[in-house]
């Protein structure tokens, strides 16, 4: 079974500081990995995804993530936080087997707070 | 032009009632999903349909029954509502059923059972 662990349910950074949100996965096969963002009272929006191409993935709003197989990690980073980045961030893993339906298994989420 | 739309956005109802949540997508996707987000914001898949065929059915009480009249619609009917059903329910769709496809989410339906 696949699973995702997000370390730190709450992360607080200053505006302009580096954002680092941690995600570790467990999977018996090379997985597909996703980061989604959820703003208050909104649905989830895809930030970026890893699907076995480049290990460094660039997403929207200046975010990027690096797939590290040796560390089973897919941490999300942004060089300079903006107030508008304050939201809940979810890491998710999906089964790469074709035809199985894109069943996303989510982590427990990390609430990012950006302070002035 | 909303891609994945759910109605209603808020639903407050009494225990024991039956209610439905509707979902429509105008993206031309073949696959649709229902996810449940609990009070701790944990998200878990409930069902998935591909071209009106049920392909994922997680361990969900029989009181929950999805219905897909066509590939653009996936409704969720809940019988005999219980307090523990209170959650935010998200509909989503994706272009295919492979694991590398992006899921597009609706705005969610906040269900409160009193």
Short mmCIF file of C-alpha atoms in Angstrom, two decimals:
data_model
loop_
_atom_site.label_atom_id
_atom_site.label_comp_id
_atom_site.label_asym_id
_atom_site.label_seq_id
_atom_site.Cartn_x
_atom_site.Cartn_y
_atom_site.Cartn_z
CA UNK A 1 0.00 0.00 0.00
CA UNK A 2 1.16 3.49 -0.72
CA UNK A 3 1.36 6.23 1.86
CA UNK A 4 2.58 9.76 2.29
CA UNK A 5 3.97 11.45 5.39
CA UNK A 6 4.11 15.20 5.70
CA UNK A 7 6.37 16.34 8.52
CA UNK A 8 5.07 19.40 10.30
CA UNK A 9 1.37 20.11 10.33
CA UNK A 10 2.12 23.83 10.70
CA UNK A 11 4.99 25.78 9.18
CA UNK A 12 5.53 29.48 9.71
CA UNK A 13 7.91 31.62 7.65
CA UNK A 14 8.59 35.30 7.23
CA UNK A 15 7.68 37.00 3.99
CA UNK A 16 10.65 36.71 1.63
CA UNK A 17 12.08 33.67 3.41
CA UNK A 18 12.56 30.20 1.96
CA UNK A 19 9.58 27.86 2.09
CA UNK A 20 10.31 24.17 2.68
CA UNK A 21 7.46 21.71 3.09
CA UNK A 22 8.46 18.10 3.63
CA UNK A 23 6.92 15.01 2.07
CA UNK A 24 8.11 11.42 2.28
CA UNK A 25 6.40 8.59 0.48
CA UNK A 26 6.19 4.85 0.79
CA UNK A 27 5.59 2.81 -2.33
CA UNK A 28 6.65 -0.60 -3.62
CA UNK A 29 6.99 0.78 -7.15
CA UNK A 30 8.20 4.15 -8.46
CA UNK A 31 5.23 6.38 -7.74
CA UNK A 32 3.61 9.39 -9.24
CA UNK A 33 3.73 12.31 -6.79
CA UNK A 34 1.73 15.50 -6.55
CA UNK A 35 1.56 18.67 -4.53
CA UNK A 36 -1.81 20.38 -4.18
CA UNK A 37 -2.67 23.68 -2.49
CA UNK A 38 -5.97 24.47 -0.77
CA UNK A 39 -6.92 28.04 0.04
CA UNK A 40 -9.60 28.62 2.71
CA UNK A 41 -13.02 27.37 1.65
CA UNK A 42 -11.69 26.37 -1.76
CA UNK A 43 -11.04 23.17 -3.63
CA UNK A 44 -7.58 21.77 -4.29
CA UNK A 45 -5.37 23.16 -7.02
CA UNK A 46 -2.42 21.32 -8.50
CA UNK A 47 0.94 22.98 -7.87
CA UNK A 48 3.12 20.40 -9.59
CA UNK A 49 3.55 16.71 -10.27
CA UNK A 50 6.30 14.14 -10.73
CA UNK A 51 5.60 11.42 -13.28
CA UNK A 52 9.05 9.84 -13.79
CA UNK A 53 10.47 12.45 -16.13
CA UNK A 54 12.77 15.14 -14.68
CA UNK A 55 13.43 14.74 -10.96
CA UNK A 56 13.31 18.50 -10.41
CA UNK A 57 9.80 19.65 -11.13
CA UNK A 58 8.75 23.26 -11.48
CA UNK A 59 5.19 24.27 -10.75
CA UNK A 60 2.98 27.30 -10.55
CA UNK A 61 3.52 30.35 -8.34
CA UNK A 62 7.29 29.80 -8.15
CA UNK A 63 7.14 26.44 -6.37
CA UNK A 64 9.32 23.48 -7.22
CA UNK A 65 9.95 20.02 -5.83
CA UNK A 66 12.69 17.46 -6.18
CA UNK A 67 12.09 13.73 -6.35
CA UNK A 68 14.80 11.86 -4.43
CA UNK A 69 14.38 8.14 -4.72
CA UNK A 70 17.20 7.36 -2.27
CA UNK A 71 15.47 9.43 0.39
CA UNK A 72 11.90 8.57 -0.71
CA UNK A 73 11.20 12.29 -0.56
CA UNK A 74 9.42 14.91 -2.61
CA UNK A 75 9.89 18.14 -0.67
CA UNK A 76 8.26 21.35 -1.87
CA UNK A 77 10.26 24.58 -1.93
CA UNK A 78 9.89 28.21 -2.87
CA UNK A 79 12.83 30.62 -2.62
CA UNK A 80 10.84 33.60 -1.35
CA UNK A 81 7.52 33.37 0.46
CA UNK A 82 4.70 35.76 -0.30
CA UNK A 83 1.72 36.54 1.87
CA UNK A 84 -0.53 35.00 -0.76
CA UNK A 85 1.20 31.62 -0.25
CA UNK A 86 -0.56 31.15 3.09
CA UNK A 87 -2.69 28.03 2.59
CA UNK A 88 -2.89 24.30 3.28
CA UNK A 89 -0.53 22.15 1.21
CA UNK A 90 -1.08 18.50 0.48
CA UNK A 91 1.37 15.96 -0.86
CA UNK A 92 -0.22 12.99 -2.63
CA UNK A 93 0.90 9.74 -4.21
CA UNK A 94 -0.82 7.79 -6.92
CA UNK A 95 -0.60 4.23 -8.16
CA UNK A 96 1.28 4.10 -11.47
CA UNK A 97 -0.51 0.97 -12.65
CA UNK A 98 -2.45 1.78 -15.77
CA UNK A 99 -6.19 1.52 -15.68
CA UNK A 100 -6.45 1.46 -11.93
CA UNK A 101 -7.96 4.88 -11.75
CA UNK A 102 -5.99 7.82 -10.41
CA UNK A 103 -6.52 7.03 -6.76
CA UNK A 104 -4.71 9.75 -4.86
CA UNK A 105 -3.49 8.96 -1.36
CA UNK A 106 -2.99 12.23 0.49
CA UNK A 107 -0.75 13.26 3.35
CA UNK A 108 -2.25 14.96 6.37
CA UNK A 109 -1.44 18.42 5.05
CA UNK A 110 0.79 21.28 6.14
CA UNK A 111 -0.66 24.67 7.03
CA UNK A 112 1.72 27.37 5.81
CA UNK A 113 1.61 30.70 7.59
CA UNK A 114 3.48 33.69 6.18
CA UNK A 115 4.28 36.53 8.54
CA UNK A 116 5.36 40.07 7.83
CA UNK B 1 -16.73 29.07 -16.59
CA UNK B 2 -16.32 26.63 -13.71
CA UNK B 3 -14.55 23.41 -14.68
CA UNK B 4 -15.84 21.16 -11.89
CA UNK B 5 -18.94 22.46 -10.16
CA UNK B 6 -20.73 21.02 -7.16
CA UNK B 7 -24.11 21.86 -5.71
CA UNK B 8 -24.94 22.74 -3.08
CA UNK B 9 -21.91 24.42 -1.55
CA UNK B 10 -23.35 24.13 1.96
CA UNK B 11 -25.80 21.54 3.24
CA UNK B 12 -27.19 21.41 6.76
CA UNK B 13 -29.54 18.57 7.55
CA UNK B 14 -30.84 16.45 10.38
CA UNK B 15 -29.77 12.95 11.28
CA UNK B 16 -31.69 10.28 9.43
CA UNK B 17 -32.38 12.38 6.35
CA UNK B 18 -31.43 11.46 2.80
CA UNK B 19 -29.52 14.00 0.73
CA UNK B 20 -27.77 14.29 -2.62
CA UNK B 21 -24.79 16.26 -3.84
CA UNK B 22 -24.46 16.94 -7.54
CA UNK B 23 -21.28 17.30 -9.56
CA UNK B 24 -20.72 18.32 -13.15
CA UNK B 25 -17.55 18.81 -15.14
CA UNK B 26 -17.21 20.62 -18.46
CA UNK B 27 -13.63 19.54 -19.15
CA UNK B 28 -14.53 16.55 -21.29
CA UNK B 29 -12.81 14.21 -18.82
CA UNK B 30 -13.56 10.51 -18.72
CA UNK B 31 -12.94 9.92 -15.02
CA UNK B 32 -14.63 11.43 -11.99
CA UNK B 33 -14.14 11.00 -8.26
CA UNK B 34 -15.60 11.70 -4.85
CA UNK B 35 -13.25 12.52 -1.98
CA UNK B 36 -14.14 13.16 1.67
CA UNK B 37 -12.25 15.68 3.79
CA UNK B 38 -12.81 15.30 7.51
CA UNK B 39 -12.61 17.90 10.25
CA UNK B 40 -8.83 17.41 10.50
CA UNK B 41 -8.56 18.13 6.77
CA UNK B 42 -7.62 14.53 5.96
CA UNK B 43 -8.64 13.65 2.39
CA UNK B 44 -9.68 10.16 1.38
CA UNK B 45 -11.04 8.82 -1.86
CA UNK B 46 -14.51 7.31 -1.80
CA UNK B 47 -15.41 6.43 -5.38
CA UNK B 48 -14.23 6.77 -8.95
CA UNK B 49 -16.10 6.37 -12.21
CA UNK B 50 -14.70 6.05 -15.69
CA UNK B 51 -17.19 6.59 -18.51
CA UNK B 52 -20.06 5.79 -16.15
CA UNK B 53 -18.38 2.60 -14.93
CA UNK B 54 -17.45 2.28 -11.24
CA UNK B 55 -13.71 1.59 -11.00
CA UNK B 56 -12.84 2.51 -7.44
CA UNK B 57 -15.05 1.76 -4.46
CA UNK B 58 -13.27 2.27 -1.18
CA UNK B 59 -14.57 1.01 2.13
CA UNK B 60 -17.55 3.29 2.33
CA UNK B 61 -20.86 2.53 4.12
CA UNK B 62 -23.65 1.29 1.86
CA UNK B 63 -25.58 4.42 2.77
CA UNK B 64 -23.39 6.22 0.23
CA UNK B 65 -24.33 5.56 -3.37
CA UNK B 66 -22.74 7.30 -6.34
CA UNK B 67 -24.58 7.63 -9.60
CA UNK B 68 -23.15 8.65 -12.96
CA UNK B 69 -25.88 9.35 -15.55
CA UNK B 70 -23.23 10.33 -18.10
CA UNK B 71 -19.50 10.91 -18.05
CA UNK B 72 -19.90 14.61 -17.25
CA UNK B 73 -21.91 14.02 -14.08
CA UNK B 74 -21.27 12.14 -10.87
CA UNK B 75 -23.77 12.54 -8.06
CA UNK B 76 -23.50 11.31 -4.50
CA UNK B 77 -26.57 10.18 -2.61
CA UNK B 78 -26.42 9.59 1.12
CA UNK B 79 -29.15 7.74 3.00
CA UNK B 80 -29.90 7.89 6.70
CA UNK B 81 -27.37 10.60 7.46
CA UNK B 82 -25.31 10.27 10.64
CA UNK B 83 -23.39 12.85 12.66
CA UNK B 84 -20.12 11.29 11.49
CA UNK B 85 -20.97 12.06 7.88
CA UNK B 86 -20.30 15.74 8.55
CA UNK B 87 -17.37 16.65 6.33
CA UNK B 88 -16.46 18.45 3.14
CA UNK B 89 -17.08 16.35 0.05
CA UNK B 90 -15.03 17.09 -3.05
CA UNK B 91 -15.80 16.04 -6.55
CA UNK B 92 -12.89 15.78 -8.99
CA UNK B 93 -12.25 14.76 -12.56
CA UNK B 94 -9.22 13.73 -14.60
CA UNK B 95 -8.57 13.19 -18.32
CA UNK B 96 -7.97 9.47 -17.87
CA UNK B 97 -7.67 6.69 -15.36
CA UNK B 98 -3.88 6.49 -15.35
CA UNK B 99 -2.08 7.46 -12.19
CA UNK B 100 -0.11 10.29 -13.78
CA UNK B 101 -3.10 12.39 -14.75
CA UNK B 102 -3.97 15.55 -12.86
CA UNK B 103 -7.19 15.64 -10.90
CA UNK B 104 -9.23 18.85 -11.07
CA UNK B 105 -11.25 19.50 -7.93
CA UNK B 106 -14.54 21.24 -7.34
CA UNK B 107 -15.07 23.81 -4.60
CA UNK B 108 -16.43 21.28 -2.18
CA UNK B 109 -19.75 20.73 -0.41
CA UNK B 110 -19.69 21.28 3.33
CA UNK B 111 -22.17 18.83 4.84
CA UNK B 112 -23.25 19.39 8.42
CA UNK B 113 -25.45 16.79 10.08
CA UNK B 114 -27.20 17.97 13.24
#
